[in-house]
PDB file of C-alpha atoms in Angstrom:
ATOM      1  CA  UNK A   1       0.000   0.000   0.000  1.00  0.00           C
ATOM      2  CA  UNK A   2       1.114   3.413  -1.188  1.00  0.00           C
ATOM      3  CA  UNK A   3       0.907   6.562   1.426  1.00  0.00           C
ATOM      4  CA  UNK A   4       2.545   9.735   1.339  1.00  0.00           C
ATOM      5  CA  UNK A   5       2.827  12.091   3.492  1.00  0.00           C
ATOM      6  CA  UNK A   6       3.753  15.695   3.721  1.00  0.00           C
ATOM      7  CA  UNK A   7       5.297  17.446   6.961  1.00  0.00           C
ATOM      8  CA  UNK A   8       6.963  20.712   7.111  1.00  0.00           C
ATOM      9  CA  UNK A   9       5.649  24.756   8.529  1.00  0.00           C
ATOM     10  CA  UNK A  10       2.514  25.551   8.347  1.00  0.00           C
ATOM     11  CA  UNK A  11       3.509  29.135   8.567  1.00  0.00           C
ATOM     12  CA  UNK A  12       6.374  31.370   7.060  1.00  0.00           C
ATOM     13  CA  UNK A  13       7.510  34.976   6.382  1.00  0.00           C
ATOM     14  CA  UNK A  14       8.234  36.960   3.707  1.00  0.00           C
ATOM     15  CA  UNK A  15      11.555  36.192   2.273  1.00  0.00           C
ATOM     16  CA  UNK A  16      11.984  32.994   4.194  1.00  0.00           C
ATOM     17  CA  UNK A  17      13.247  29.710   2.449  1.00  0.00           C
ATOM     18  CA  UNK A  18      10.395  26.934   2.685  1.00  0.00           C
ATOM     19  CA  UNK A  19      11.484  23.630   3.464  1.00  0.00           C
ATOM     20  CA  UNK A  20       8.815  20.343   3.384  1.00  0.00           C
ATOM     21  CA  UNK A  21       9.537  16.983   3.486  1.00  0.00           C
ATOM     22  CA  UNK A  22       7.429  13.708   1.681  1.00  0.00           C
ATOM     23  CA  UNK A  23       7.453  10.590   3.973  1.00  0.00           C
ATOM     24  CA  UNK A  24       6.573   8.007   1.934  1.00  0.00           C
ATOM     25  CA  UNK A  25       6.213   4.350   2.377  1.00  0.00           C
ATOM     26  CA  UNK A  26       5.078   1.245  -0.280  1.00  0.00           C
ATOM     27  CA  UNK A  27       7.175   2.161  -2.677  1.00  0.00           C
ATOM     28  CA  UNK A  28      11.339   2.730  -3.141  1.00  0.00           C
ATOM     29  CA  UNK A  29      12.724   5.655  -4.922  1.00  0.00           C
ATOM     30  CA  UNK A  30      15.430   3.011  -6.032  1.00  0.00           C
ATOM     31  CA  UNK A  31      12.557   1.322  -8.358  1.00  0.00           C
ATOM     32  CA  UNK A  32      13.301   1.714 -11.944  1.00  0.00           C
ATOM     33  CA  UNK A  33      10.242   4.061 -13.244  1.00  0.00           C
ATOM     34  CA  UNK A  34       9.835   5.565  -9.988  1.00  0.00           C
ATOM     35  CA  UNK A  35       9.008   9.322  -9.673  1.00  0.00           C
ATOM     36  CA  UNK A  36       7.953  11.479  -6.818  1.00  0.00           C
ATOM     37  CA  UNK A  37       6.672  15.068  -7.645  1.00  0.00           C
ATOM     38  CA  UNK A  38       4.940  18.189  -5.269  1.00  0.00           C
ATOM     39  CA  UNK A  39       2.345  19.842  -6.544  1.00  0.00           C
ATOM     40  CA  UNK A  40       0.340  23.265  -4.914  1.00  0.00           C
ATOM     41  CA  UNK A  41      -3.303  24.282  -5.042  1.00  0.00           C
ATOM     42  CA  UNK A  42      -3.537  28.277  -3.715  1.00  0.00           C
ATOM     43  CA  UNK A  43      -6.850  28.135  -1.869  1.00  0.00           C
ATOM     44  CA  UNK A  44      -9.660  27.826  -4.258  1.00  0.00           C
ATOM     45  CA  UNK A  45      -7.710  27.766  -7.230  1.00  0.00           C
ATOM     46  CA  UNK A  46      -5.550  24.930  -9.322  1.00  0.00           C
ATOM     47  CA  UNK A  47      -3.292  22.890  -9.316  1.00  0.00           C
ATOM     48  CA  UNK A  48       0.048  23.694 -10.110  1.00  0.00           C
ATOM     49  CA  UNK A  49       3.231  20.894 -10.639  1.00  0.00           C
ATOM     50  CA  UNK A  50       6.364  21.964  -9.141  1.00  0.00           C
ATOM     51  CA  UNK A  51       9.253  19.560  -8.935  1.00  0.00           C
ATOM     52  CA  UNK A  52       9.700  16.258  -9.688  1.00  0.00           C
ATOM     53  CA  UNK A  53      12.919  13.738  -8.603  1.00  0.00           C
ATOM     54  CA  UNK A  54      13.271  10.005 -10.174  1.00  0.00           C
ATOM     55  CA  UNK A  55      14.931   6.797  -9.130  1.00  0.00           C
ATOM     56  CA  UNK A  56      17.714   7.752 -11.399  1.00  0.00           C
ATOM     57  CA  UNK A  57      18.582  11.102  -9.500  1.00  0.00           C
ATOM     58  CA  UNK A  58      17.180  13.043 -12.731  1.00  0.00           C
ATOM     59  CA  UNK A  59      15.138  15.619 -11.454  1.00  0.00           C
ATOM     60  CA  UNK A  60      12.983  18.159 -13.065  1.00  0.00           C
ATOM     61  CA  UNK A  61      11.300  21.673 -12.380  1.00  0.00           C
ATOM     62  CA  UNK A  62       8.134  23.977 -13.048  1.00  0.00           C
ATOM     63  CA  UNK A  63       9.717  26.816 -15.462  1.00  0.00           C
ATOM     64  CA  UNK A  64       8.463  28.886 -13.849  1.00  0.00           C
ATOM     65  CA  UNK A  65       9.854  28.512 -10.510  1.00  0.00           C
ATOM     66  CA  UNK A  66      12.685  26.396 -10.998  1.00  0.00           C
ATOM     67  CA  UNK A  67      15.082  29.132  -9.870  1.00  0.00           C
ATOM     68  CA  UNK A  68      13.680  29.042  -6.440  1.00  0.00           C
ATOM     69  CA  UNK A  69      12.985  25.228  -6.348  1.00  0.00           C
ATOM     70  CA  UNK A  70      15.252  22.659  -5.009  1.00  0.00           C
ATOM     71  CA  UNK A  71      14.128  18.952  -4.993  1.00  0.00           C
ATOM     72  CA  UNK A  72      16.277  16.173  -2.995  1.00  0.00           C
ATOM     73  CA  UNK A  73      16.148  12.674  -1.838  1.00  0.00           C
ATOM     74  CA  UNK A  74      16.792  12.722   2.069  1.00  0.00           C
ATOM     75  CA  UNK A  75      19.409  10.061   3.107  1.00  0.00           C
ATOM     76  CA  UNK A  76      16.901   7.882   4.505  1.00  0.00           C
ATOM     77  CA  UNK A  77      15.493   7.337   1.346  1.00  0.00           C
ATOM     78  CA  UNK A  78      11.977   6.993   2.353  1.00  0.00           C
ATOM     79  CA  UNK A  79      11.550  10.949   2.048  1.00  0.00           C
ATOM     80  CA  UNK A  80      12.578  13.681  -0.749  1.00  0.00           C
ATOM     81  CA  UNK A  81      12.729  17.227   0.353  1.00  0.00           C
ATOM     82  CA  UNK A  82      11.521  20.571  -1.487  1.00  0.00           C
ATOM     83  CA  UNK A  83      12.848  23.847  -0.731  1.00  0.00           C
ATOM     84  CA  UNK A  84      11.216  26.956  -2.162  1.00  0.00           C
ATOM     85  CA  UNK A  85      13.095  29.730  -1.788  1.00  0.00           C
ATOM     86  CA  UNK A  86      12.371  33.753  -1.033  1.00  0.00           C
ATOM     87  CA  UNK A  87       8.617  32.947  -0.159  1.00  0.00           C
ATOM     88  CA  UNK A  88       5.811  35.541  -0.867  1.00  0.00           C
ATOM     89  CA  UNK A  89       2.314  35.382  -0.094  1.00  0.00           C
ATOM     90  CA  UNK A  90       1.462  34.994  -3.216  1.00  0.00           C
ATOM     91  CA  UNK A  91       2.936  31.220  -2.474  1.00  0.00           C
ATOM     92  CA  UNK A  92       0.376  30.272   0.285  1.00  0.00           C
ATOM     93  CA  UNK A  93      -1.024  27.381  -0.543  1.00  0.00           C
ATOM     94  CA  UNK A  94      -1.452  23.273   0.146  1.00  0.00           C
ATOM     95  CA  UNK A  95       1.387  21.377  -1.028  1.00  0.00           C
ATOM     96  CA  UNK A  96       0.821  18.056  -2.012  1.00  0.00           C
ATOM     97  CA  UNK A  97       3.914  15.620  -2.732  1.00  0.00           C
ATOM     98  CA  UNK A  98       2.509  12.566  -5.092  1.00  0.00           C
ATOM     99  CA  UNK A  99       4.130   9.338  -6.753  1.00  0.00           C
ATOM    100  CA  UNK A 100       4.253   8.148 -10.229  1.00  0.00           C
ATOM    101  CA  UNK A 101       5.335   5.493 -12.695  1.00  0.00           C
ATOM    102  CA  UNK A 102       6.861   6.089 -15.773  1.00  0.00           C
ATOM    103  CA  UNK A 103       5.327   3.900 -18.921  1.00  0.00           C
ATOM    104  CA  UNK A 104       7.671   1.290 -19.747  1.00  0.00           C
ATOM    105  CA  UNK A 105       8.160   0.525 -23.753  1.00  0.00           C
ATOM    106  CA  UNK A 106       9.585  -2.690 -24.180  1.00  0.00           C
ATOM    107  CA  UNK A 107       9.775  -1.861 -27.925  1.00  0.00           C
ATOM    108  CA  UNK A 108      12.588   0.391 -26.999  1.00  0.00           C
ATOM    109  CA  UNK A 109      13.315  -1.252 -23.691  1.00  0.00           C
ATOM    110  CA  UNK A 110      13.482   2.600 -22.024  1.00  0.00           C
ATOM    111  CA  UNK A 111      10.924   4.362 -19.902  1.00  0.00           C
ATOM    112  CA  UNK A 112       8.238   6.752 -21.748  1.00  0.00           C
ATOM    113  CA  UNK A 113       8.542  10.382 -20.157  1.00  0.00           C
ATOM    114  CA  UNK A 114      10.261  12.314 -18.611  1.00  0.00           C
ATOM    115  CA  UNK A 115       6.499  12.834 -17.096  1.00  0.00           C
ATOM    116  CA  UNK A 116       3.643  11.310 -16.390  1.00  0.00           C
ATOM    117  CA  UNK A 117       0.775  11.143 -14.199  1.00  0.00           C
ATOM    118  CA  UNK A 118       0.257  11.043 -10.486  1.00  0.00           C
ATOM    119  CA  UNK A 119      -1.602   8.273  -8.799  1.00  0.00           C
ATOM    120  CA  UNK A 120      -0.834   8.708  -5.010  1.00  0.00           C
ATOM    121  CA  UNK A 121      -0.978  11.742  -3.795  1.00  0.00           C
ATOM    122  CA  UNK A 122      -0.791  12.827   0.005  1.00  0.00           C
ATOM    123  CA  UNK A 123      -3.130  14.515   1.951  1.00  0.00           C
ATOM    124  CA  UNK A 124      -0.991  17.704   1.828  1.00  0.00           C
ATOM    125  CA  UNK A 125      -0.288  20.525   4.223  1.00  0.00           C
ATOM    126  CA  UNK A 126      -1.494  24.479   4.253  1.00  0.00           C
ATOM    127  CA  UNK A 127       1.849  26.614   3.827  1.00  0.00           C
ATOM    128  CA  UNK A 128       0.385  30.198   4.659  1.00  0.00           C
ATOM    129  CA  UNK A 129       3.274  33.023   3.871  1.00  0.00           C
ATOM    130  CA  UNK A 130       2.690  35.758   5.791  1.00  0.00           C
ATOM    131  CA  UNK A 131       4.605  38.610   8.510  1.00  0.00           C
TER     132      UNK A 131
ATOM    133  CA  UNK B   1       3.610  26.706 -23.766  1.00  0.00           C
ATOM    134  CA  UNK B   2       1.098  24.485 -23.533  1.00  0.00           C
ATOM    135  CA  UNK B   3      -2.209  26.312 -22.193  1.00  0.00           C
ATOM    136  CA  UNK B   4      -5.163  23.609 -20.849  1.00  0.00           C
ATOM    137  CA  UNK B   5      -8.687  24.702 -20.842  1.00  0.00           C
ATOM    138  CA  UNK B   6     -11.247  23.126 -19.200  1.00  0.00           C
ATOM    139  CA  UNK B   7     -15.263  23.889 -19.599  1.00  0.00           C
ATOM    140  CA  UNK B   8     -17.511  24.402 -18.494  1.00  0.00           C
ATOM    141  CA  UNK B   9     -16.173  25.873 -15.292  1.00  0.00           C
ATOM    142  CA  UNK B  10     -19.156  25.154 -13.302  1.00  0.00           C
ATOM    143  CA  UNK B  11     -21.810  22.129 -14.862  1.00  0.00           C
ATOM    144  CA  UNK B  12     -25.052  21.676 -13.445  1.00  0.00           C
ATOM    145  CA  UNK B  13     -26.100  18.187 -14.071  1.00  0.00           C
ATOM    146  CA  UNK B  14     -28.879  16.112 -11.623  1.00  0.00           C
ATOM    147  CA  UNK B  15     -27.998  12.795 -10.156  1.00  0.00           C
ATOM    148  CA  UNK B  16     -28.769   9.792 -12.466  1.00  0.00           C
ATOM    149  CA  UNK B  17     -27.865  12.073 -15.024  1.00  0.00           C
ATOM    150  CA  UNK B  18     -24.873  11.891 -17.744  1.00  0.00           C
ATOM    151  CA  UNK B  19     -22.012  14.423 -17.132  1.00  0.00           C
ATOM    152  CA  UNK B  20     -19.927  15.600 -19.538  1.00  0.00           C
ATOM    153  CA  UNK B  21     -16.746  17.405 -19.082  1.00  0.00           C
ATOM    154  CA  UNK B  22     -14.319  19.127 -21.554  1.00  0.00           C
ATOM    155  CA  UNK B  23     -10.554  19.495 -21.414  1.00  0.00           C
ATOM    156  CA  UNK B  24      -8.718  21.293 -24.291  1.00  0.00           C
ATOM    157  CA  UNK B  25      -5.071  21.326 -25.210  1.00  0.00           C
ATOM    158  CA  UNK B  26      -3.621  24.668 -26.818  1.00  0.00           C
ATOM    159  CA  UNK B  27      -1.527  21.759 -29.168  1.00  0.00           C
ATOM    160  CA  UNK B  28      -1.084  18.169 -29.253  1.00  0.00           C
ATOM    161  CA  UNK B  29      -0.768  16.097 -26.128  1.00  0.00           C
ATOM    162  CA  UNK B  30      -1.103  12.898 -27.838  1.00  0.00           C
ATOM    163  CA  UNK B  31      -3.197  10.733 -25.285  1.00  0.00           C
ATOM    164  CA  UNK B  32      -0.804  11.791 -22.373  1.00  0.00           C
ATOM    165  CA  UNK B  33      -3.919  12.922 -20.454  1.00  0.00           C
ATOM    166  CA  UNK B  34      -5.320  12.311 -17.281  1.00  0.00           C
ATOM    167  CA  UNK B  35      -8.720  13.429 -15.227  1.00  0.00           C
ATOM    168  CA  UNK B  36      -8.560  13.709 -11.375  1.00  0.00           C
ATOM    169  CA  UNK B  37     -11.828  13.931  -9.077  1.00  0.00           C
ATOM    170  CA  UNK B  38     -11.132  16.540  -6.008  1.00  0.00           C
ATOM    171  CA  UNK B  39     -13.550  17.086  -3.183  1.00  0.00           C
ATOM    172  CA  UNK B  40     -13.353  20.038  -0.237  1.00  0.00           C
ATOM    173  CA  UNK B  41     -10.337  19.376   1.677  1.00  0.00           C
ATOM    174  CA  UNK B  42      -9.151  16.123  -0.139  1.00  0.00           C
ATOM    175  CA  UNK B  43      -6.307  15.521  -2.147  1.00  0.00           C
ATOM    176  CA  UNK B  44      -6.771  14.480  -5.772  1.00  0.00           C
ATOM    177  CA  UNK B  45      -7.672  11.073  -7.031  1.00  0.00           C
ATOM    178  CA  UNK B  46      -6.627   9.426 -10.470  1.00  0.00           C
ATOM    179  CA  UNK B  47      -9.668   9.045 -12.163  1.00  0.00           C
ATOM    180  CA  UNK B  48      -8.211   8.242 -15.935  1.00  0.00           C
ATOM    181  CA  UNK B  49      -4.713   8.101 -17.584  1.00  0.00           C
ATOM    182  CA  UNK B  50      -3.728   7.717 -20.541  1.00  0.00           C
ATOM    183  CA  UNK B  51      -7.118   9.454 -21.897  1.00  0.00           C
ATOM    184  CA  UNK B  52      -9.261   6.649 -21.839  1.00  0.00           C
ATOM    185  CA  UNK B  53      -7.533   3.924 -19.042  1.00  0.00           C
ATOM    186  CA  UNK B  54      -9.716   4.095 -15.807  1.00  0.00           C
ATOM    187  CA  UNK B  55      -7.755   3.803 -12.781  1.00  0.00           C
ATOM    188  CA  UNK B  56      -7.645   1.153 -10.157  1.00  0.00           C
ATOM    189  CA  UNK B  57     -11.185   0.541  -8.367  1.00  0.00           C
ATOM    190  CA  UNK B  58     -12.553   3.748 -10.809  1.00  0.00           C
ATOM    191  CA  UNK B  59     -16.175   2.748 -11.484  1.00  0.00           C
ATOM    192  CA  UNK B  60     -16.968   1.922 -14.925  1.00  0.00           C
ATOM    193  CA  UNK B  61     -19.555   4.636 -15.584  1.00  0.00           C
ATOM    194  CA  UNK B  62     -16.205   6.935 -15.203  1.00  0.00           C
ATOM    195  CA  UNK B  63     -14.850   6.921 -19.026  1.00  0.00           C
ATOM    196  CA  UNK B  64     -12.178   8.785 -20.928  1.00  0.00           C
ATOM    197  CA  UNK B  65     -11.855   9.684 -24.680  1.00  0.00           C
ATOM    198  CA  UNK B  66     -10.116  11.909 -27.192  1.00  0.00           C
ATOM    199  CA  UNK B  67      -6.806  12.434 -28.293  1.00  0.00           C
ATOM    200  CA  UNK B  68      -4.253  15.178 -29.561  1.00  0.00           C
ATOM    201  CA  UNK B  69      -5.793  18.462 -28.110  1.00  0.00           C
ATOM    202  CA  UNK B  70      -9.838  17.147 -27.304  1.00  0.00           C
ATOM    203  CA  UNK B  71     -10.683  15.183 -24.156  1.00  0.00           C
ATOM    204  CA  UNK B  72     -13.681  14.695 -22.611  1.00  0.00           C
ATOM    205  CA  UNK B  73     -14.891  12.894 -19.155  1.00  0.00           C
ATOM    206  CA  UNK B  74     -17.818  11.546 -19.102  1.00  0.00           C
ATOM    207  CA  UNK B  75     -19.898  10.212 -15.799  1.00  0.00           C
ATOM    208  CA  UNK B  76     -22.724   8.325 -17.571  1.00  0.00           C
ATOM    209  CA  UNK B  77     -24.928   8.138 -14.271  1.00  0.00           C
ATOM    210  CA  UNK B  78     -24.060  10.518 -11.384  1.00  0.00           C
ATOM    211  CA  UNK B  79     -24.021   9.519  -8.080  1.00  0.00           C
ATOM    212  CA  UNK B  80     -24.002  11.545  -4.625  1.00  0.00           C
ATOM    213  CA  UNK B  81     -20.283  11.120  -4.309  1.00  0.00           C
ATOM    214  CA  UNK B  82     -19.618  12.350  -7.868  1.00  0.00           C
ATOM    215  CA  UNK B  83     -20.105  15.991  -7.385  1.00  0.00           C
ATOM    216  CA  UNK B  84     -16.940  17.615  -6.851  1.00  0.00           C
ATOM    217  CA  UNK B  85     -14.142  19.104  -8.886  1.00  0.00           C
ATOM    218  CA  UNK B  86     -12.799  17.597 -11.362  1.00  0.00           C
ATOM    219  CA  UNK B  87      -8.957  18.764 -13.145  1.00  0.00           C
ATOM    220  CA  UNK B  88      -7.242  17.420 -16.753  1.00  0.00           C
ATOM    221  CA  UNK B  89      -3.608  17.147 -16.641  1.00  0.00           C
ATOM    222  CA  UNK B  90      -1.420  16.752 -19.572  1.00  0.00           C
ATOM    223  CA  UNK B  91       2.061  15.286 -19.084  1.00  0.00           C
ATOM    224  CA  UNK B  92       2.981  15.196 -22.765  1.00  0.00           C
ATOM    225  CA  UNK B  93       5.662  17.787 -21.399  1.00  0.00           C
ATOM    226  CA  UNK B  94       6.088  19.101 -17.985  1.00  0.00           C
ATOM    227  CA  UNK B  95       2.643  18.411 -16.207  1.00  0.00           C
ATOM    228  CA  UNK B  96       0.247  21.329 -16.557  1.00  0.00           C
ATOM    229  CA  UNK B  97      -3.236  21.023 -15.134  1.00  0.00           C
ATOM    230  CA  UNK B  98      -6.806  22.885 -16.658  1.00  0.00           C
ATOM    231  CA  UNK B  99      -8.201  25.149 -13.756  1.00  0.00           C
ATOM    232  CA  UNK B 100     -10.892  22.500 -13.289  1.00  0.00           C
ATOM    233  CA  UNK B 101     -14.679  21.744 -13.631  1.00  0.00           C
ATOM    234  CA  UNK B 102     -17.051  22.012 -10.896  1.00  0.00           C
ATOM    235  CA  UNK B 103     -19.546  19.225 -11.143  1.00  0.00           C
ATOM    236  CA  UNK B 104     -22.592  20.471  -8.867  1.00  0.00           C
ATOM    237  CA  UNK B 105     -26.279  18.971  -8.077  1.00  0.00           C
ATOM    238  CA  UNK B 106     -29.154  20.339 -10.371  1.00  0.00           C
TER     239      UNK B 106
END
């Protein structure tokens, strides 16, 4: 059985550097295929991918943001880390860390990607950026 | 850049009743799509991948079709527990989601 879960501050200033960490269990980063991604939702609005990290070490980041994004695998390996630099409130939202699989081809005997989709998410935790 | 657009934003369909949601891809996604179901203060769930491939334990009146830049959901008899929001994602390239349809009671 596949569970994530998120843990990290609920709460940050201005300017601050966010830091959140993905527990997960079920599954290895170490697995061929395997991916593990964070995604945000700003209250009442969409969602938005932001980083993701494979078994491989290849890791991968929102346009966007990827200045400010860092994306690790924590010794343990049962957690990967994201930290989201110079926070703003414009950042509060719930951030949701998620697992996928990337599509085999045996034609080519390579994975399909570099992305795919997400099929176990966890529950996520409110980061609300504010003095 | 790849923009998604999903619509309605807000469909008002009674229960029993066939839903029918639209997801839109500014170019080609090939069938690199999926549909996840979100409900207040729940994380998403993997409805659909692949455009048409229902998920593990997704009911069958969930189904998926289209390809390239069209998609479409449909719920083919609502139930209680269906009414929530519901979000595309392409991961053709770096994942992008549509800003989501709200599926409310009629």
């Amino acid at each position: 059985q596949i569970t994530l879960r998120e843990s990290g501050p609920t709460l940050v200033k201005p300017t601050q550097t966010l830091t959140l960490t993905c527990t997960f269990s079920g599954f290895s980063l170490s697995t061929s295929g395997v991916g593990v991604g964070w995604i945000r939702q700003p209250p009442g609005k969409a969602l938005e991918w932001l980083a993701l990290i494979y078994w491989d070490e290849d890791k991968r980041y929102s346009p966007s943001l990827k200045t400010r994004l860092t994306i690790t695998e924590a010794t343990s390996k049962n957690q990967v880390v994201l930290t989201m630099t110079n926070m703003d409130p414009v950042d509060t939202a719930t951030y949701y860390c998620a697992h996928l699989t990337l599509e085999y081809d045996v034609l080519t005997a390579s994975y399909r990607g570099p992305f795919d989709y997400f099929d176990y998410w966890g529950q996520g935790i409110l980061v609300t950026v504010s003095s | 850049e790849i923009v998604m657009t999903q619509s309605p934003a807000t469909l008002f369909v009674s229960p029993g009743e066939r839903a029918t949601l639209s997801c839109r891809a500014s170019q080609s996604v090939s069938s690199k799509l999926a549909w996840y179901q979100q409900k207040p203060g729940q994380a998403p769930r993997l409805l659909i991948y692949g455009a048409s491939t229902r998920a593990t334990g997704i009911p069958a009146r969930f189904s998926g079709s289209g390809s390239g830049t069209e998609f479409t959901l449909t719920i083919s008899s609502l139930q209680s527990e269906d009414f929530a929001l519901y979000y595309c994602q392409q991961y053709n390239n770096w994942p992008l989601f549509g800003q989501g349809t709200k599926l409310e009671i009629k």
